[in-house]
Amino acid sequence: MTFFRLDGKDDTLVLFSKQSTLPRLLYWGPNLPTDLDLDSLAAVAERPKPNGGLDVEEVVSWIPEPGRGFTDAPGIELRRGSTGIYTQFEISDAQRTETSWSITCRDLSAQVTLDLHITLDGATGILAANCVLTNHGVDELHVDALASMVLPVPERFTERLSLGGRWAQEFQSVREKIGSAAWLQESRLGRTSHHAFPGLALMASGTTIDQGDVWAAHLAWSGNHRTLLQRCRLGGLQLQMAELLLPGEVNLTSGQSYATPTLYLARSDAGLGGLSRRWHQYIRSSVLTRTDSPRPVHFNTWEALYFEHDATCLHNLVDVAANVGVERFILDDGWFFGRHDDRAGLGDWTPCPIRYPQGLSPLAQYCRTLGMEFGLWVEPEGLSQNSELFRAHPEWALGVAGLEQPLGRHQYVLNFGLSEVRHHILAAMNNLLRNAPISFLKWDMNRDMTHAAGSNGSAGVRAHVLGVYAIVDSLRVAHPDLHIETCASGGARADLGILRHCDRVWVSDCNGPLTRQRIQAGFLQFFPSELMGAHVGDARSHTTGEVCSIEVRTLSALFGHFGIEANMLNMGDEDLVHLRAAIEVYKTNRDWVHAGHVTSIDHPDPNISAIMAISEDRSHAMVSIIALGQTRSAVPAALRLPFLKSDAKYRLQFHPLWLPSKQSGKSASDFHRGAALVLPGRVLHELGISLPVLSVSQGMLLQLELIV
Ligand code: GLA
């Protein structure tokens, strides 16, 4: 028996291998004593062989192999021509560092090796795992499927939390009982997708925001992916996450390798909030490669102007933006050659000679003279049928020769798997960045891929995604101060693969603050708040039709990376005064909010959304409370506040900018009218705070400060 053990500050991982077969998970949980006898650990976990089955143990190893008698969904599928390969890997070498294991496994008869890598981040306990398959045979090896790492899931976990949704309603939390059969979630759209976020959490029923044992997994990949949670036929569960490979997508010639995307695994003994806190800390310390700190207040022109880029209007918007405290002005779609609507222009990345006769520099310079940075929307992967680029290079579009494909938003996808395409786009982007002082790009991608093949006919999603990562990296090397946002029709490309290369996420095209609450709550389950683009839209939301006050619109954006997308030229003075004041609140608090923990917290009424921001040292907190609909009871239930220091005293007070209106019950208490109280964290957790009577779409902000 061979053991592979890693220990972090609060976590221990033990994998083990019998007779040199692929390692499997033995233990992942709170720290084990360093002198624990691992043979006894293995013995206590040993499962019997069942009657009526094979005479071998069926094992959910790192990669469950049919060649070893695994009869549920396999972790690997390989072929040479039409001959299927039944691997029987054996460990041939293992290297350890203080935080990681690299385990080499080989199969001499199949002529392949599999290198397994796993790292434990000591501070957060987060695991990063992947594997690399290499062909040592003479003949080509076709990789049809290879999971990053497969996990046996403890049967104490009975519920699954995943994130589903659609355009303008991304990151919707779906909490369901784990069923008696398999649960499969896929994206075959060439992007991370709106509907199938590649991440999930597993827990026992009764798990709350601050209590319970939870595991979570996330695949860091921005292309096709597949998650399978399967009840195995002999008992137990397996969780597989993998890049979904299209037929013929990965063919390895002799000596070539395929590396799976990284699978990140997180666990917590402190409920879903404990889990998200770990994700947030880890993403900051180990995934993001640069900081955009403090996060500047954005103004984005999309919902204010759409394609109507009128010079006077733009100048006026710049003036008002500077006046309310905006720090970065972003020119969205509609600025380039031929782009009068969404039917033309993608591919031709030069400023429209009619709307911008001197290019973008005068507008960008004007922003700078008023103390704002300038940013620009681009969609480098997009290709309009009606564009100079498509007319010159129709073969640069992803597609199957001779077959018509359905368009999406009237456009094709440029094949970033082709080096000539990458060179062309890199030159076009560099040209833009050289000709105007642009410090931010909103990199959009608005097309679900269907016929994702290159002109030679082979599947091209993987090569495309790697091409995107490479071009974004080249831009960042050439322009070290450039910050890049990932956007795909809103939040369809948000994952830890793209976030190694980008700095902000456009979470959703929905700026309606009520619908946004659920979107942001789901997003925050995995990602930290400073990445969460959150904008104040018009009073009537363009995507949902909900009509909301300026107060609730600013409240909804306060903990994220704050921005404005409304046409401020149509805003009344009172709204502008509130906006300026809310921006001041954002600026005063952003440093600790964006270094702390922001998460939605539990309230018994599904129509009350409560999102809490708490500083790393738990000395400051803010809670936004928004009524999404009619509350269930006439007087809302108390809101219990987790995460505070139990024995410490906090001063708490509703912020005057977001005080409830007169409709809040016949006799609101002094506390609800803004009076301060002092109470220990334990009381606020056990008893909670009473809420005023809330009408639909009303919002408040509670502020807490530790008293020393
Ligand atoms: C996508 C984005 C929007 C906006 C438009 C512009 O839909 O998600 O925010 O940039 O494209 O065409």
XYZ file of C-alpha atoms and ligand atoms in Angstrom:
720
model
C 0.000 0.000 0.000
C 1.346 3.445 -0.918
C 0.027 6.635 0.645
C 0.145 10.189 -0.660
C -0.540 12.639 2.127
C -0.727 16.435 2.157
C -1.389 18.659 5.172
C -2.457 22.291 5.240
C -3.293 24.634 8.096
C -6.691 23.036 8.737
C -6.924 20.212 6.211
C -5.478 16.821 5.447
C -5.668 14.882 2.194
C -4.709 11.220 1.923
C -4.718 9.281 -1.338
C -3.598 5.691 -1.479
C -2.751 3.017 -4.001
C -2.943 -0.754 -3.758
C -0.467 -2.787 -5.781
C 0.615 0.320 -7.685
C -2.797 0.901 -9.292
C -4.049 4.471 -9.799
C -4.374 6.341 -6.498
C -7.759 6.976 -4.963
C -9.072 9.301 -2.301
C -8.937 7.866 1.192
C -9.471 10.928 3.363
C -10.131 14.634 2.815
C -11.184 16.585 5.862
C -9.987 18.387 8.981
C -6.356 17.844 9.988
C -5.380 14.313 11.019
C -2.661 13.678 13.617
C 0.723 13.562 11.931
C 1.521 10.187 13.496
C -1.736 8.518 12.418
C -1.225 4.968 11.190
C -2.380 5.217 7.565
C -2.665 1.431 7.182
C -5.353 1.479 9.866
C -7.056 4.373 8.054
C -7.133 2.285 4.878
C -8.325 -0.772 6.765
C -11.248 1.026 8.342
C -12.338 2.338 4.934
C -11.982 -1.010 3.112
C -15.205 -2.069 1.433
C -16.220 -5.693 0.853
C -16.659 -7.187 -2.611
C -20.355 -7.703 -3.219
C -22.092 -10.868 -4.236
C -23.262 -11.095 -7.827
C -20.516 -8.859 -9.177
C -16.973 -9.111 -10.475
C -14.287 -10.732 -8.348
C -12.304 -7.483 -8.246
C -12.932 -4.372 -6.223
C -14.632 -1.693 -8.351
C -12.782 1.430 -7.409
C -13.491 5.095 -7.980
C -9.812 5.841 -8.467
C -8.446 9.175 -9.705
C -9.374 7.933 -13.187
C -11.691 4.899 -12.950
C -10.576 2.418 -15.611
C -12.779 -0.133 -17.375
C -9.493 -2.020 -17.902
C -9.455 -2.621 -14.127
C -13.065 -3.784 -14.090
C -14.794 -0.465 -13.390
C -18.294 -0.765 -14.832
C -19.846 2.634 -14.126
C -19.080 5.685 -16.297
C -15.317 5.521 -16.954
C -12.915 8.392 -16.359
C -10.989 7.707 -19.554
C -11.860 6.691 -23.123
C -9.048 6.139 -25.637
C -8.770 4.637 -29.123
C -6.203 3.882 -31.773
C -8.218 3.885 -34.984
C -11.299 1.833 -34.177
C -9.577 -0.194 -31.453
C -10.621 0.751 -27.948
C -7.856 0.799 -25.345
C -8.341 -0.750 -21.939
C -5.749 0.902 -19.771
C -4.285 -0.686 -16.662
C -2.082 2.058 -15.311
C 0.616 1.371 -12.738
C 2.431 3.968 -10.683
C 6.048 4.200 -11.793
C 7.217 7.278 -9.936
C 6.005 9.797 -7.382
C 7.542 13.138 -6.456
C 6.460 15.255 -3.553
C 6.983 18.802 -2.469
C 5.681 20.267 0.770
C 2.369 21.131 -0.897
C 2.025 18.789 -3.854
C 2.324 15.331 -5.352
C 3.193 14.463 -8.950
C 2.506 10.813 -9.630
C 3.570 9.213 -12.887
C 1.593 6.193 -14.032
C 2.284 4.120 -17.089
C 0.733 1.393 -19.127
C 3.457 -0.316 -21.127
C 1.151 -2.368 -23.287
C -1.126 0.575 -24.161
C 2.005 2.734 -24.608
C 0.663 5.691 -22.671
C 1.605 7.529 -19.504
C -0.623 9.502 -17.211
C 0.900 12.166 -14.960
C -1.284 13.115 -12.020
C -0.730 16.423 -10.219
C -2.325 17.634 -7.049
C -1.536 20.683 -4.910
C -2.978 21.622 -1.540
C -3.049 25.317 -0.708
C -2.081 25.340 2.950
C -4.017 28.462 3.938
C -7.385 27.706 2.335
C -7.172 23.935 1.961
C -8.141 24.215 -1.710
C -6.908 21.434 -3.954
C -5.887 21.915 -7.580
C -5.734 18.694 -9.594
C -5.205 17.756 -13.211
C -3.621 15.067 -15.334
C -1.537 14.840 -18.470
C -1.821 11.933 -20.878
C 1.075 11.185 -23.239
C 1.131 8.888 -26.258
C 4.302 6.791 -26.497
C 3.023 4.567 -29.295
C 3.789 4.997 -32.981
C 0.140 5.255 -34.000
C -2.093 8.196 -33.346
C -4.032 8.069 -30.075
C -7.567 9.467 -30.001
C -8.654 10.848 -26.652
C -12.439 10.682 -26.473
C -12.713 11.495 -22.759
C -10.436 12.140 -19.811
C -11.621 13.527 -16.476
C -9.376 15.919 -14.570
C -9.866 13.924 -11.382
C -12.702 11.689 -10.221
C -13.876 11.758 -6.632
C -15.750 9.195 -4.590
C -18.416 11.282 -2.818
C -19.304 10.393 0.777
C -22.869 9.192 1.136
C -23.461 11.548 4.028
C -23.885 14.158 1.321
C -27.487 14.066 0.218
C -27.903 17.423 -1.524
C -26.331 19.124 -4.486
C -26.088 22.865 -5.112
C -25.453 23.829 -8.719
C -25.798 27.062 -10.689
C -28.064 27.144 -13.723
C -29.862 29.896 -15.578
C -30.115 31.684 -18.876
C -29.231 35.006 -20.495
C -29.953 37.863 -18.053
C -30.572 35.343 -15.315
C -27.267 33.601 -14.747
C -25.926 31.871 -11.600
C -29.317 30.734 -10.297
C -28.774 28.465 -7.301
C -30.449 25.086 -7.657
C -30.391 23.032 -4.470
C -31.755 19.526 -4.973
C -31.641 16.106 -3.387
C -29.073 13.850 -4.973
C -31.245 11.370 -6.864
C -31.100 7.649 -7.330
C -29.548 7.845 -10.811
C -27.028 10.078 -12.535
C -27.041 13.858 -12.833
C -25.336 15.184 -15.943
C -24.653 18.782 -16.841
C -22.917 19.850 -20.038
C -21.971 22.867 -22.075
C -21.532 22.124 -25.780
C -21.598 25.792 -26.740
C -17.886 26.569 -26.833
C -18.205 28.882 -23.835
C -18.650 28.300 -20.140
C -22.384 28.951 -20.730
C -25.304 30.697 -19.080
C -27.100 27.481 -18.211
C -24.438 25.121 -16.856
C -21.841 26.684 -14.582
C -19.002 24.143 -14.183
C -19.110 24.034 -10.416
C -21.184 22.486 -7.668
C -21.319 21.900 -3.941
C -22.299 18.723 -2.112
C -23.643 18.646 1.415
C -25.950 17.049 3.941
C -29.499 18.336 4.190
C -29.758 21.016 6.843
C -26.486 22.657 5.817
C -26.789 26.412 6.288
C -24.706 29.461 5.541
C -22.539 28.905 8.619
C -23.082 25.282 9.616
C -22.399 21.953 8.018
C -19.839 20.007 6.132
C -19.573 20.855 2.416
C -17.432 19.834 -0.545
C -17.291 21.774 -3.774
C -15.686 21.366 -7.173
C -15.050 23.732 -10.055
C -13.524 23.058 -13.465
C -11.319 25.903 -14.639
C -12.242 25.834 -18.309
C -13.998 28.234 -20.682
C -15.024 25.787 -23.409
C -17.118 22.627 -23.493
C -17.392 20.776 -20.216
C -19.202 17.941 -18.549
C -20.094 17.215 -14.922
C -21.412 13.822 -13.925
C -22.612 12.920 -10.461
C -23.438 9.249 -10.641
C -24.767 6.781 -8.129
C -22.563 3.765 -8.722
C -24.265 0.447 -9.299
C -22.566 -1.153 -6.290
C -23.249 1.786 -3.998
C -21.568 5.113 -3.426
C -21.326 8.126 -5.693
C -18.728 9.348 -8.124
C -18.177 12.933 -9.249
C -16.493 13.462 -12.594
C -15.628 16.814 -14.138
C -13.967 16.984 -17.518
C -13.459 19.018 -20.610
C -16.079 17.696 -23.015
C -14.164 16.613 -26.100
C -15.890 16.620 -29.474
C -15.307 13.641 -31.800
C -11.749 13.770 -33.092
C -10.868 16.876 -31.082
C -7.782 15.473 -29.360
C -5.557 13.183 -31.442
C -2.066 12.624 -30.098
C 0.773 11.716 -32.401
C 3.753 9.908 -30.928
C 5.212 11.916 -28.040
C 2.291 14.372 -27.840
C 0.362 15.043 -24.636
C -3.089 16.235 -23.620
C -3.382 18.187 -20.358
C -6.819 18.326 -18.746
C -8.096 21.599 -17.299
C -7.463 22.073 -13.593
C -10.160 20.853 -11.240
C -10.369 22.905 -8.053
C -11.795 21.320 -4.932
C -12.787 23.142 -1.770
C -14.229 21.932 1.515
C -15.532 23.534 4.656
C -16.866 22.510 8.052
C -18.566 25.897 8.378
C -21.383 25.705 5.866
C -21.760 27.365 2.490
C -20.380 30.652 3.823
C -17.261 28.938 5.129
C -16.871 27.440 1.676
C -17.256 30.682 -0.284
C -14.836 32.407 2.073
C -12.213 29.836 1.158
C -12.891 30.187 -2.588
C -12.623 33.970 -2.367
C -9.342 33.894 -0.476
C -7.869 31.299 -2.809
C -8.914 33.096 -5.999
C -7.240 36.257 -4.715
C -4.046 34.558 -3.648
C -3.644 31.909 -6.339
C -5.763 32.494 -9.457
C -5.839 36.198 -10.261
C -2.605 37.323 -11.798
C -2.964 41.079 -11.301
C -4.966 43.455 -9.189
C -7.138 46.362 -10.222
C -7.219 47.901 -6.802
C -8.988 49.937 -5.611
C -11.693 48.964 -8.074
C -12.544 52.203 -9.917
C -16.176 53.259 -10.376
C -17.221 52.501 -13.951
C -19.571 54.158 -16.343
C -20.556 51.978 -19.305
C -22.398 53.408 -22.320
C -24.320 50.273 -23.389
C -27.769 50.776 -21.886
C -27.357 54.555 -22.033
C -26.695 54.775 -25.790
C -26.749 51.339 -27.449
C -25.603 52.060 -31.028
C -26.468 55.784 -30.972
C -23.007 57.249 -30.445
C -23.695 60.950 -30.700
C -20.659 63.162 -29.987
C -22.491 65.807 -27.959
C -24.334 63.260 -25.934
C -21.085 61.415 -25.206
C -19.379 64.605 -24.065
C -22.270 65.432 -21.790
C -22.189 61.937 -20.338
C -18.466 62.238 -19.682
C -19.114 65.501 -17.819
C -21.877 64.066 -15.648
C -19.892 60.900 -15.032
C -16.891 62.857 -13.772
C -19.212 64.950 -11.651
C -20.838 62.038 -9.810
C -17.488 60.398 -9.093
C -16.933 57.936 -11.949
C -13.293 56.884 -12.323
C -13.349 54.895 -15.583
C -15.510 55.639 -18.635
C -16.157 52.650 -20.901
C -17.289 53.017 -24.474
C -19.380 49.948 -25.276
C -20.481 48.490 -28.621
C -21.222 50.804 -31.556
C -17.929 52.713 -31.974
C -16.328 50.867 -34.898
C -16.535 50.759 -38.661
C -19.915 49.674 -40.012
C -21.411 49.012 -36.579
C -24.796 50.721 -36.665
C -26.600 47.699 -35.241
C -25.681 44.153 -34.299
C -25.833 42.854 -37.878
C -22.515 44.236 -39.125
C -18.977 45.250 -38.411
C -17.510 42.578 -36.115
C -13.996 41.943 -37.365
C -13.308 45.511 -38.567
C -11.640 47.001 -35.502
C -11.138 50.593 -36.611
C -13.144 53.512 -35.220
C -16.142 54.547 -37.323
C -14.898 57.422 -39.536
C -18.255 59.208 -39.300
C -18.826 59.029 -35.549
C -15.131 59.222 -34.588
C -13.423 61.122 -37.440
C -10.258 61.619 -35.365
C -10.343 58.156 -33.848
C -11.001 57.424 -30.182
C -8.150 59.470 -28.819
C -10.031 62.814 -28.418
C -12.776 61.182 -26.332
C -10.269 59.161 -24.317
C -8.147 62.255 -23.716
C -11.191 64.228 -22.668
C -11.987 61.548 -20.073
C -8.454 61.773 -18.809
C -8.540 65.526 -18.486
C -11.551 65.065 -16.223
C -9.626 62.530 -14.127
C -11.139 59.340 -15.547
C -9.554 56.389 -17.273
C -10.954 55.268 -20.608
C -12.054 51.730 -21.477
C -13.382 50.075 -24.616
C -15.731 47.216 -25.577
C -14.394 44.708 -28.095
C -15.534 41.346 -29.337
C -12.396 39.991 -30.986
C -13.823 36.502 -31.557
C -16.922 37.851 -33.294
C -17.189 37.962 -37.083
C -20.139 39.582 -38.840
C -21.168 38.234 -42.217
C -21.385 41.892 -43.200
C -17.771 42.899 -42.526
C -14.625 43.552 -44.530
C -12.884 40.781 -42.636
C -15.485 38.146 -43.519
C -15.465 39.195 -47.161
C -11.664 38.856 -47.218
C -11.408 35.671 -45.123
C -14.607 33.621 -44.935
C -12.386 30.606 -44.192
C -11.375 32.164 -40.852
C -14.818 31.468 -39.388
C -15.406 28.290 -37.426
C -17.721 26.101 -39.473
C -18.083 22.878 -41.421
C -17.171 23.342 -45.081
C -20.217 23.074 -47.321
C -22.713 23.143 -44.438
C -24.777 26.129 -43.489
C -24.720 26.839 -39.787
C -27.277 28.770 -37.762
C -25.910 32.192 -36.857
C -26.181 33.643 -33.359
C -26.708 37.414 -33.101
C -26.093 37.360 -36.883
C -22.473 36.384 -36.431
C -19.836 33.692 -36.809
C -16.956 32.916 -34.482
C -13.424 33.606 -35.707
C -11.295 30.499 -35.365
C -8.657 31.433 -32.770
C -7.121 28.002 -33.310
C -5.534 29.431 -36.502
C -2.256 31.267 -36.004
C -3.037 33.734 -38.833
C -6.267 34.704 -37.045
C -4.450 35.163 -33.757
C -1.803 37.355 -35.424
C -4.435 39.428 -37.167
C -6.471 40.033 -34.008
C -3.444 40.730 -31.863
C -2.271 43.336 -34.372
C -5.755 44.911 -34.506
C -6.021 45.124 -30.710
C -2.472 46.453 -30.336
C -3.275 49.060 -32.914
C -6.296 50.235 -30.948
C -4.352 50.312 -27.708
C -1.523 52.265 -29.299
C -3.780 54.876 -30.872
C -5.687 55.932 -27.752
C -4.994 55.862 -24.012
C -7.144 52.793 -23.267
C -6.615 51.163 -19.882
C -9.514 48.670 -19.865
C -11.035 46.266 -22.374
C -14.431 44.652 -22.003
C -13.743 41.453 -23.984
C -17.126 40.134 -25.083
C -18.133 36.895 -26.855
C -21.735 36.769 -28.007
C -22.118 33.543 -29.951
C -22.948 30.022 -28.825
C -20.822 27.773 -31.012
C -22.506 25.079 -33.024
C -20.404 23.979 -36.014
C -17.145 24.473 -34.188
C -14.777 23.030 -36.768
C -11.770 24.491 -38.539
C -11.563 24.586 -42.341
C -9.826 21.174 -42.309
C -12.980 19.774 -40.703
C -11.603 18.899 -37.280
C -13.303 20.000 -34.083
C -11.931 23.288 -32.877
C -13.376 24.394 -29.525
C -10.343 23.424 -27.479
C -7.874 25.110 -29.837
C -10.109 28.183 -29.946
C -10.265 28.531 -26.162
C -6.499 28.075 -25.802
C -6.081 30.676 -28.570
C -8.228 33.164 -26.642
C -6.218 32.626 -23.463
C -2.989 33.143 -25.438
C -4.097 36.381 -27.117
C -5.367 37.894 -23.881
C -2.038 37.030 -22.269
C -0.058 38.562 -25.136
C -2.054 41.780 -24.761
C -1.401 41.863 -21.045
C 2.313 41.351 -21.558
C 2.438 44.134 -24.141
C 0.270 46.472 -22.001
C 1.091 45.795 -18.350
C -1.431 48.347 -17.055
C -4.338 47.085 -19.134
C -7.244 45.489 -17.271
C -9.565 43.093 -19.051
C -13.120 42.074 -18.283
C -14.568 38.738 -19.347
C -18.061 39.017 -20.812
C -20.090 36.629 -22.953
C -23.633 37.894 -23.492
C -23.420 38.753 -19.804
C -22.032 35.982 -17.633
C -21.547 33.090 -20.047
C -17.768 33.041 -19.636
C -17.067 33.159 -15.916
C -14.750 30.454 -14.644
C -11.322 30.098 -13.095
C -9.815 29.250 -16.497
C -10.510 32.684 -17.990
C -9.870 34.383 -14.653
C -6.198 33.496 -14.861
C -6.191 35.958 -17.748
C -8.842 38.549 -16.843
C -9.598 40.961 -14.021
C -13.369 41.426 -13.845
C -16.530 39.551 -14.801
C -19.563 41.074 -16.486
C -21.887 38.883 -14.484
C -25.136 39.493 -16.343
C -26.837 41.832 -18.784
C -29.532 42.150 -16.141
C -29.239 45.459 -14.277
C -32.643 45.062 -12.627
C -31.707 45.089 -8.922
C -34.333 42.572 -7.838
C -33.472 39.901 -10.406
C -29.792 40.733 -9.844
C -29.970 39.669 -6.184
C -30.231 35.963 -7.005
C -27.687 36.284 -9.802
C -25.160 37.892 -7.467
C -25.902 35.470 -4.628
C -25.058 32.550 -6.935
C -21.964 34.265 -8.330
C -20.660 34.995 -4.816
C -20.926 31.323 -3.881
C -17.764 30.851 -5.958
C -16.267 34.243 -6.816
C -15.142 37.226 -4.710
C -17.158 40.425 -4.876
C -14.476 42.648 -6.401
C -14.737 40.608 -9.629
C -18.483 41.128 -9.801
C -19.336 43.858 -12.289
C -22.499 45.418 -10.825
C -24.102 48.437 -12.478
C -26.798 50.939 -11.655
C -29.249 50.802 -14.539
C -32.216 52.941 -15.547
C -35.265 53.054 -13.265
C -37.032 50.617 -15.579
C -34.703 47.691 -16.170
C -34.052 47.182 -19.893
C -33.850 43.419 -19.575
C -36.501 42.590 -16.985
C -38.905 45.544 -16.986
C -38.779 45.837 -13.182
C -39.120 49.450 -12.020
C -37.001 50.370 -9.003
C -35.911 53.418 -7.067
C -32.389 54.804 -7.311
C -31.844 53.662 -3.706
C -32.330 49.984 -4.399
C -30.353 50.223 -7.641
C -27.280 51.643 -5.887
C -27.671 49.212 -2.997
C -27.582 46.273 -5.369
C -24.257 47.432 -6.858
C -22.577 48.501 -3.618
C -20.554 45.373 -2.738
C -19.484 44.492 -6.273
C -17.249 46.347 -8.699
C -19.533 49.361 -8.862
C -20.618 50.881 -12.141
C -23.361 52.875 -13.819
C -25.033 51.981 -17.070
C -28.058 54.306 -16.957
C -28.395 57.341 -19.145
C -27.533 59.927 -16.495
C -28.593 62.734 -18.817
C -32.176 61.666 -18.161
C -31.789 61.412 -14.384
C -33.386 63.960 -12.072
C -31.261 66.036 -9.694
C -32.368 64.094 -6.621
C -31.290 60.812 -8.189
C -27.929 62.287 -9.174
C -27.392 63.570 -5.642
C -28.152 60.110 -4.257
C -25.880 58.478 -6.847
C -22.974 60.730 -5.905
C -23.498 59.979 -2.213
C -23.752 56.212 -2.840
C -20.514 56.329 -4.832
C -18.874 57.988 -1.827
C -20.096 55.131 0.392
C -18.680 52.656 -2.136
C -15.321 54.426 -2.226
C -15.105 54.668 1.563
C -15.691 50.954 2.070
C -14.366 49.218 -1.061
C -10.932 48.426 0.362
C -12.185 46.222 3.172
C -15.220 44.888 1.254
C -13.057 43.741 -1.651
C -10.522 42.108 0.640
C -13.194 40.527 2.825
C -16.038 38.067 2.419
C -19.302 38.899 0.652
C -22.038 36.308 0.620
C -25.785 36.029 0.655
C -27.046 34.993 4.109
C -30.062 32.922 5.084
C -33.459 34.465 5.751
C -36.575 32.300 6.171
C -38.536 34.376 3.655
C -37.493 33.672 0.042
C -38.668 37.161 -0.887
C -36.050 38.793 1.310
C -32.556 38.951 -0.072
C -29.825 39.644 2.462
C -26.213 39.973 1.365
C -23.496 40.478 3.922
C -20.035 41.955 3.478
C -17.658 41.331 6.368
C -14.057 42.427 6.645
C -11.273 39.894 6.974
C -10.736 40.790 10.648
C -14.528 40.865 11.304
C -14.345 44.432 12.595
C -16.621 45.857 9.873
C -19.708 44.517 8.200
C -22.558 45.746 6.023
C -25.747 43.924 5.128
C -28.006 44.864 2.232
C -31.613 43.828 2.755
C -33.945 43.965 -0.232
C -37.573 42.829 -0.541
C -37.836 40.989 -3.855
C -41.595 40.529 -3.576
C -44.358 40.711 -0.980
C -43.009 39.280 2.252
C -44.734 36.086 3.341
C -45.782 37.416 6.713
C -47.081 40.882 7.562
C -44.062 41.423 9.793
C -40.889 39.906 8.356
C -38.956 37.332 10.360
C -35.796 38.440 12.174
C -32.547 38.364 10.231
C -29.801 36.416 12.005
C -26.276 37.655 11.381
C -23.576 35.003 11.072
C -19.760 35.322 11.044
C -19.469 38.097 13.686
C -17.187 37.659 16.706
C -19.522 36.183 19.313
C -18.098 37.919 22.359
C -17.260 41.237 20.775
C -19.643 44.186 20.807
C -20.807 45.800 17.598
C -22.353 49.173 16.965
C -25.108 48.716 14.417
C -27.157 51.241 12.527
C -29.172 51.492 9.343
C -27.411 53.806 6.885
C -29.273 57.109 6.407
C -28.962 56.928 2.589
C -31.069 53.779 2.492
C -33.598 54.288 5.281
C -36.994 52.681 4.843
C -39.707 54.973 3.571
C -42.905 55.957 5.361
C -44.649 52.841 4.114
C -42.657 50.759 6.589
C -45.366 49.835 9.017
C -47.509 52.048 11.217
C -44.818 52.512 13.807
C -41.288 51.781 12.732
C -38.896 51.470 15.675
C -36.174 54.021 16.351
C -33.667 51.429 15.236
C -35.428 51.146 11.866
C -35.396 54.914 11.617
C -31.616 55.012 11.947
C -30.848 54.980 15.695
C -27.646 53.149 16.653
C -27.530 50.132 18.989
C -24.663 48.277 20.629
C -24.899 44.488 20.974
C -22.587 41.482 21.131
C -22.135 39.329 18.036
C -23.686 36.368 19.853
C -27.019 38.168 20.264
C -27.023 39.273 16.633
C -26.428 35.682 15.610
C -28.818 33.943 17.993
C -31.677 36.431 18.131
C -30.996 38.366 14.943
C -32.359 41.813 14.199
C -35.963 42.685 13.534
C -36.731 44.097 10.091
C -39.232 46.828 9.327
C -42.313 46.130 7.244
C -40.893 46.158 3.731
C -42.756 46.917 0.539
C -41.696 45.263 -2.701
C -38.325 46.470 -3.998
C -37.511 48.380 -0.852
C -33.931 48.127 0.355
C -31.893 49.031 3.434
C -28.252 48.947 4.420
C -27.209 47.864 7.904
C -23.736 48.890 8.999
C -21.829 47.161 11.815
C -18.636 48.224 13.476
C -16.734 46.413 16.189
C -16.247 48.413 19.369
C -12.849 48.035 20.944
C -23.353 41.799 -24.913
C -22.914 42.281 -23.548
C -23.547 43.621 -23.259
C -23.157 44.619 -24.329
C -23.540 44.069 -25.698
C -23.011 44.953 -26.796
O -24.695 41.474 -24.929
O -23.239 41.343 -22.577
O -23.143 44.094 -21.996
O -21.779 44.869 -24.257
O -23.051 42.765 -25.901
O -23.362 44.491 -28.042
